Short mmCIF file of C-alpha atoms in Angstrom, two decimals:
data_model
loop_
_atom_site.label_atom_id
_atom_site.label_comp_id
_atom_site.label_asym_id
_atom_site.label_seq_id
_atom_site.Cartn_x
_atom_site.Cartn_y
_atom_site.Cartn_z
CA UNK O 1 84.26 73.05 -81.02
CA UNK O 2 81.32 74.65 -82.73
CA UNK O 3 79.51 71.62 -82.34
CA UNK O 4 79.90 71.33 -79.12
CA UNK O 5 78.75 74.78 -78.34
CA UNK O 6 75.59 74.70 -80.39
CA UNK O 7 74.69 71.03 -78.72
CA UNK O 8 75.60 73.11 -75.06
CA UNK O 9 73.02 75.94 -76.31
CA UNK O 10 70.66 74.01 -77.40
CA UNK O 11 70.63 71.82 -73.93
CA UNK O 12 70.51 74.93 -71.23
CA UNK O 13 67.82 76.77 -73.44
CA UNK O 14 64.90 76.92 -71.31
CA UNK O 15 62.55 75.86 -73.94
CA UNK O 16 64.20 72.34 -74.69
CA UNK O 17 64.83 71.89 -70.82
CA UNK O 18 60.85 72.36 -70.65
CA UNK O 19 60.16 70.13 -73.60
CA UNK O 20 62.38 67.22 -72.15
CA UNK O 21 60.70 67.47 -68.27
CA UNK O 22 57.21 67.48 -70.30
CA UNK O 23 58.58 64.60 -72.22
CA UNK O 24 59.99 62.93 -68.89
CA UNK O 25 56.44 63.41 -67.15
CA UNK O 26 54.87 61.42 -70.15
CA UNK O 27 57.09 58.36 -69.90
CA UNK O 28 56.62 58.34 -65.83
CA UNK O 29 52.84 58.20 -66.63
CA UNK O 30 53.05 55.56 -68.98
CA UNK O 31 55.13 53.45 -66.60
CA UNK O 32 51.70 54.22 -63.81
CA UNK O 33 53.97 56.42 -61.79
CA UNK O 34 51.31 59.13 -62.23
CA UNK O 35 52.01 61.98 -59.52
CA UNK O 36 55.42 61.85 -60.34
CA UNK O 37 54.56 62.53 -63.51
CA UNK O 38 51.96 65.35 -63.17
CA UNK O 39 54.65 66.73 -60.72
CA UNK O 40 57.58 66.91 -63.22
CA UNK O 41 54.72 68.09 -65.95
CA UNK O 42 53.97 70.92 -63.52
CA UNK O 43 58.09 71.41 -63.42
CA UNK O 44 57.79 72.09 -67.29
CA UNK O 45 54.86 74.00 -67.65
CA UNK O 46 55.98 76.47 -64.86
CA UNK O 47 59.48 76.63 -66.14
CA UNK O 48 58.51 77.36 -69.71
CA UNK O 49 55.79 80.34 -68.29
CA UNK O 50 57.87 81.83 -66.25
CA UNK O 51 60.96 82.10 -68.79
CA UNK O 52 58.67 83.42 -71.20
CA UNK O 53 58.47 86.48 -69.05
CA UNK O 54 60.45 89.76 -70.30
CA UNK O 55 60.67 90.59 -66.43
CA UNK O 56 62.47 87.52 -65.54
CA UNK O 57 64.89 87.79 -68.91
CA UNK O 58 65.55 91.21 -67.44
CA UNK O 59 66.28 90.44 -63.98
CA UNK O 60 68.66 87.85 -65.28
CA UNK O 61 70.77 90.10 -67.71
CA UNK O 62 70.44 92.99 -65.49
CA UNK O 63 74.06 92.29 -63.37
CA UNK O 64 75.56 91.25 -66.81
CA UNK O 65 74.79 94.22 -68.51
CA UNK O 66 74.03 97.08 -66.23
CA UNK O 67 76.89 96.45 -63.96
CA UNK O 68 79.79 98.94 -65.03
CA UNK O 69 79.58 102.72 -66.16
CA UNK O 70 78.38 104.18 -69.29
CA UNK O 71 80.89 105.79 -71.18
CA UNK O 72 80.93 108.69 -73.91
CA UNK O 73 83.19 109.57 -76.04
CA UNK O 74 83.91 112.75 -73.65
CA UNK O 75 85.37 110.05 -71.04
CA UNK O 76 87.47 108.40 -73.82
CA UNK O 77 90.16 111.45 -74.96
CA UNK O 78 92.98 109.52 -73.46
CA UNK O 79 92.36 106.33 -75.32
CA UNK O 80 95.09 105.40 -77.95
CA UNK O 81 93.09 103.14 -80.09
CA UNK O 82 89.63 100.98 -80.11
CA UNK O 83 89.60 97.51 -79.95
CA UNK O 84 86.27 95.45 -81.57
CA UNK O 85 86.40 91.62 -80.53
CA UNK O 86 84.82 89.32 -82.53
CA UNK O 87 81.02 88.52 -82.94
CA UNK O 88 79.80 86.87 -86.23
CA UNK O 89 79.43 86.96 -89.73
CA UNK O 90 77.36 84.28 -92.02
CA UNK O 91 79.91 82.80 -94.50
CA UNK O 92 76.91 80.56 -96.24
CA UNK O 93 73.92 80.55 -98.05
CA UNK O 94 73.23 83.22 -100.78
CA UNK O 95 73.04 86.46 -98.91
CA UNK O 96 73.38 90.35 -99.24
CA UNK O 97 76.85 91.10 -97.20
CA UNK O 98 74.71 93.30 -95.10
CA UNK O 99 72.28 90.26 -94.20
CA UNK O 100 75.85 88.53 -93.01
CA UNK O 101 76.54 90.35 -90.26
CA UNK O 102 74.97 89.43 -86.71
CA UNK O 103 73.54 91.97 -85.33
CA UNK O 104 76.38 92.55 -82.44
CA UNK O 105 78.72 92.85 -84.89
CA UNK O 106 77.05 95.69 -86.93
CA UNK O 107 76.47 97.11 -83.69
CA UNK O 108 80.10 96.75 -82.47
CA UNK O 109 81.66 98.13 -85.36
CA UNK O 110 79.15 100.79 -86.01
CA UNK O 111 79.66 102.07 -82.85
CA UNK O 112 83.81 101.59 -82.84
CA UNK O 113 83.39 104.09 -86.51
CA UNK O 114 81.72 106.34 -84.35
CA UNK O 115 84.36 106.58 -81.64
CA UNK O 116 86.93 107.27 -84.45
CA UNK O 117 85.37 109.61 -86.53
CA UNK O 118 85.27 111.48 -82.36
CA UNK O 119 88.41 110.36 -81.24
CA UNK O 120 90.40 110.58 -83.97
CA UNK O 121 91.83 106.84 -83.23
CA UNK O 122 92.23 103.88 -84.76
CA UNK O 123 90.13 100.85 -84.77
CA UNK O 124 91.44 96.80 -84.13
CA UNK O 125 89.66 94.05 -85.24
CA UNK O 126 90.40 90.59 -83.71
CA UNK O 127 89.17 87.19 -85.19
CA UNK O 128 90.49 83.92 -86.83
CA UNK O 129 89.34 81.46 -88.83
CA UNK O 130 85.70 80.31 -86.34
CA UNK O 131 83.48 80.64 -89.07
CA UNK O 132 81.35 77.80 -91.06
CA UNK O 133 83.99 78.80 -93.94
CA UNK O 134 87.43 78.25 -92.68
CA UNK O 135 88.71 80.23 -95.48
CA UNK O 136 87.36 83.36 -93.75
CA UNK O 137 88.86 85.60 -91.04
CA UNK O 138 86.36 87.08 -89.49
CA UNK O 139 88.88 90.82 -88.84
CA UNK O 140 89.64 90.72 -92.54
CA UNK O 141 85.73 90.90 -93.11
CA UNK O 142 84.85 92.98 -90.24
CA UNK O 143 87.95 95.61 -91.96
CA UNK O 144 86.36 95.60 -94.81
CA UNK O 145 82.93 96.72 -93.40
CA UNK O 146 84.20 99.59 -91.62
CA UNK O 147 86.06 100.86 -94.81
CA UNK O 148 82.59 100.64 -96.50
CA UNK O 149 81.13 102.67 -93.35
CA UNK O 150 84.21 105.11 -94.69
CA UNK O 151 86.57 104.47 -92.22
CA UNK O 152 90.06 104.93 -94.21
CA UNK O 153 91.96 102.31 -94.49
CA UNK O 154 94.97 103.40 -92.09
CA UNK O 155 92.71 103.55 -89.24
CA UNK O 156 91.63 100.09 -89.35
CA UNK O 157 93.99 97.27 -87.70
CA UNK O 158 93.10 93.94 -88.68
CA UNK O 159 94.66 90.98 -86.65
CA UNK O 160 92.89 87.71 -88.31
CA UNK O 161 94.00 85.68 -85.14
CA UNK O 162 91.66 84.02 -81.96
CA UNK O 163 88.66 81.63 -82.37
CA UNK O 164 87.15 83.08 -79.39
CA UNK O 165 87.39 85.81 -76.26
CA UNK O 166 90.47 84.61 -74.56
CA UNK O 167 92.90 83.76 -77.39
CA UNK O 168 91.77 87.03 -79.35
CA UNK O 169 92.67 89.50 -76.03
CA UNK O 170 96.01 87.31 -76.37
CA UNK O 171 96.57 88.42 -79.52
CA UNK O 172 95.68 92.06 -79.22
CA UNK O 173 98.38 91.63 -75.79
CA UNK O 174 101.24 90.29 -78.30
CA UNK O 175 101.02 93.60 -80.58
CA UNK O 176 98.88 96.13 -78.47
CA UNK O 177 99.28 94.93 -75.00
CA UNK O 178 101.23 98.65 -73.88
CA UNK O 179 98.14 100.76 -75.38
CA UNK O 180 95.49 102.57 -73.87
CA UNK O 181 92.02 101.19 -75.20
CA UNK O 182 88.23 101.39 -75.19
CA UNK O 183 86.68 98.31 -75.56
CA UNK O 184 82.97 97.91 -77.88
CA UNK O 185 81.68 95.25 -77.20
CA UNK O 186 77.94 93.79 -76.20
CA UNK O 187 76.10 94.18 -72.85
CA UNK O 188 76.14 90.67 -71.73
CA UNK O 189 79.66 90.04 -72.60
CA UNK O 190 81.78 93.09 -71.24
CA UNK O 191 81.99 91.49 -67.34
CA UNK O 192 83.83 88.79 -68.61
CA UNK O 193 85.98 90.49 -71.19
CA UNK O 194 86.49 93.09 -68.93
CA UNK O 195 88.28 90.23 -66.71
CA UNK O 196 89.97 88.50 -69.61
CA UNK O 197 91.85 92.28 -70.54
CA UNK O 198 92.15 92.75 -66.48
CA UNK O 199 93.70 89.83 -66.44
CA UNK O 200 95.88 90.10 -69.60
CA UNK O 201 97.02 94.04 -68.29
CA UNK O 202 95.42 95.48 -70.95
CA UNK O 203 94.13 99.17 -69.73
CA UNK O 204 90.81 99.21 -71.44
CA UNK O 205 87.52 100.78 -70.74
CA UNK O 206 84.33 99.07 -71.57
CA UNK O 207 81.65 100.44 -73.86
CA UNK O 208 78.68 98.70 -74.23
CA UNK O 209 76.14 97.94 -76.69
CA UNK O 210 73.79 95.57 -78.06
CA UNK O 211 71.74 95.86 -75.02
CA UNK O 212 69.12 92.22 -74.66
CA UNK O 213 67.44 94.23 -71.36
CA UNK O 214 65.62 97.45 -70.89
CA UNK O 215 67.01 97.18 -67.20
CA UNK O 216 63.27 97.64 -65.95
CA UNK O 217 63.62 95.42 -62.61
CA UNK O 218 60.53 96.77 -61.29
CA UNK O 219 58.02 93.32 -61.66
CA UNK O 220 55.56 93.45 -64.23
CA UNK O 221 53.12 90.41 -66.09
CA UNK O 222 52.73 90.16 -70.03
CA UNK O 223 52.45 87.86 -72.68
CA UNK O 224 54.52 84.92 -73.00
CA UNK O 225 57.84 85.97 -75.19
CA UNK O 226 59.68 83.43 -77.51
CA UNK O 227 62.42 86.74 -77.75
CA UNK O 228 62.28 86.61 -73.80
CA UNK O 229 63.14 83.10 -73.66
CA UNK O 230 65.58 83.91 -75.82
CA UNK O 231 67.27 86.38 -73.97
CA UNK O 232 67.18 84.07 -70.63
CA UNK O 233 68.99 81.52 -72.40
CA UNK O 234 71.79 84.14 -73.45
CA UNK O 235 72.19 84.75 -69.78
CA UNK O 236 72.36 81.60 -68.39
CA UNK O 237 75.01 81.09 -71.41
CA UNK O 238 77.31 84.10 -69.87
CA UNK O 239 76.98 82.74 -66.44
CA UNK O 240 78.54 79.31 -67.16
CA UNK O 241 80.61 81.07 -69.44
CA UNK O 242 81.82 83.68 -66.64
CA UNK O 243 82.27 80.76 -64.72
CA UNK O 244 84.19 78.14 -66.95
CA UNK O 245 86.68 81.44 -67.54
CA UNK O 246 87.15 81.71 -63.42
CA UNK O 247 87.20 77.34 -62.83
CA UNK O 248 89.69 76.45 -66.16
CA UNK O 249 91.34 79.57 -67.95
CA UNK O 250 91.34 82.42 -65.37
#
């Protein structure tokens, strides 16, 4: 499975998708099939400058991420608990445990310590065994992190169960499914997991962080942006993912 979703990010990142169409547009001209070629070499050329744009990376996040309220904590009082889904933590190479952690998740959980040291709640952690080290549950190591933050131990719930959005919310249902929650979770991914705990009749309310887009929509020109390009391939991402959730698992 993680194979198969680094081969899908790889192939709908607009940079290889460029690569291949200037790649394509060299072989057509080789074979003397020359407009076709300077056509598709156009193709690639105007796809990679125009994804390289922070405007266009924030036009496309800008309904994934700026489509629901903003919360504070003020909003929150009736919330029984705080629930932190899984992002990611680096299980290999010869790191500082700080260095680990993705920045989502330091966001996440940053922000969920927040909310408790207001709220006077408890946090849950969801996440399995989806790491490069198998060994690892991602909630047992994302517990830890919020007890070195000083969380106390009794306010952190760890359940080291789900491999991904959908069987994590299941989880939570089994054991918290009757509670009152707010949800921390990142920008581009709180439609979808907004659905997922609509869906699962979880009452949750959606805090957001880990923002990719300054939600400027006004146009603007500037530099071409490798980070932009980024960002336009996370969105594209959360589209198909929005819709494989609604097609297969809704």
């Amino acid at each position: 499975m993680d194979f198969l979703k680094q081969i899908i990010l790889l192939l709908i990142s607009p940079l290889t998708i460029s690569v291949l169409l200037i790649l394509m547009s060299y072989a057509f001209k080789r074979a003397n099939y020359l407009n076709t070629g300077k056509k598709i070499l156009l193709m690639g050329v105007l796809m990679l400058m125009v994804c390289s744009q922070p405007w266009v990376a924030n036009v496309l996040l800008y309904p994934l991420e700026y489509n629901s309220k903003r919360y504070h904590s003020s909003d929150l009082t009736r919330s029984d608990a705080i629930f932190v889904p899984a992002c990611y933590y680096q299980t290999q190479y010869d790191l500082p445990e700080v260095s680990r952690w993705h920045e989502c998740s330091i966001q996440r959980l940053i922000q969920a310590k927040i909310f408790s040291d207001e709220l006077k709640i408890p946090i849950i952690v969801t996440g399995g065994s989806f790491l490069a080290d198998k060994d690892v549950k991602y909630s047992e190591k994302a517990k830890q992190f919020l007890e070195t933050l000083g969380v106390t131990p009794d306010k952190v719930i760890s359940i080291p169960e789900g491999i991904d959005s959908l069987s994590e919310v299941e989880a939570l249902k089994t054991r918290f499914g009757h509670m009152t929650l707010v949800t921390v979770t990142s920008a581009t991914h709180q439609y979808r997991l907004a659905q997922i705990l609509k869906n699962a009749d979880i009452n949750s309310e959606i805090f957001q962080v880990d923002f990719q887009s300054s939600g400027e929509l006004n146009p603007f020109l500037s530099l071409p942006s490798i980070l932009a390009l980024e960002r336009t391939r996370r969105a594209i991402y959360e589209y198909l993912a929005i819709v494989k959730y609604h097609v297969l698992e809704k």
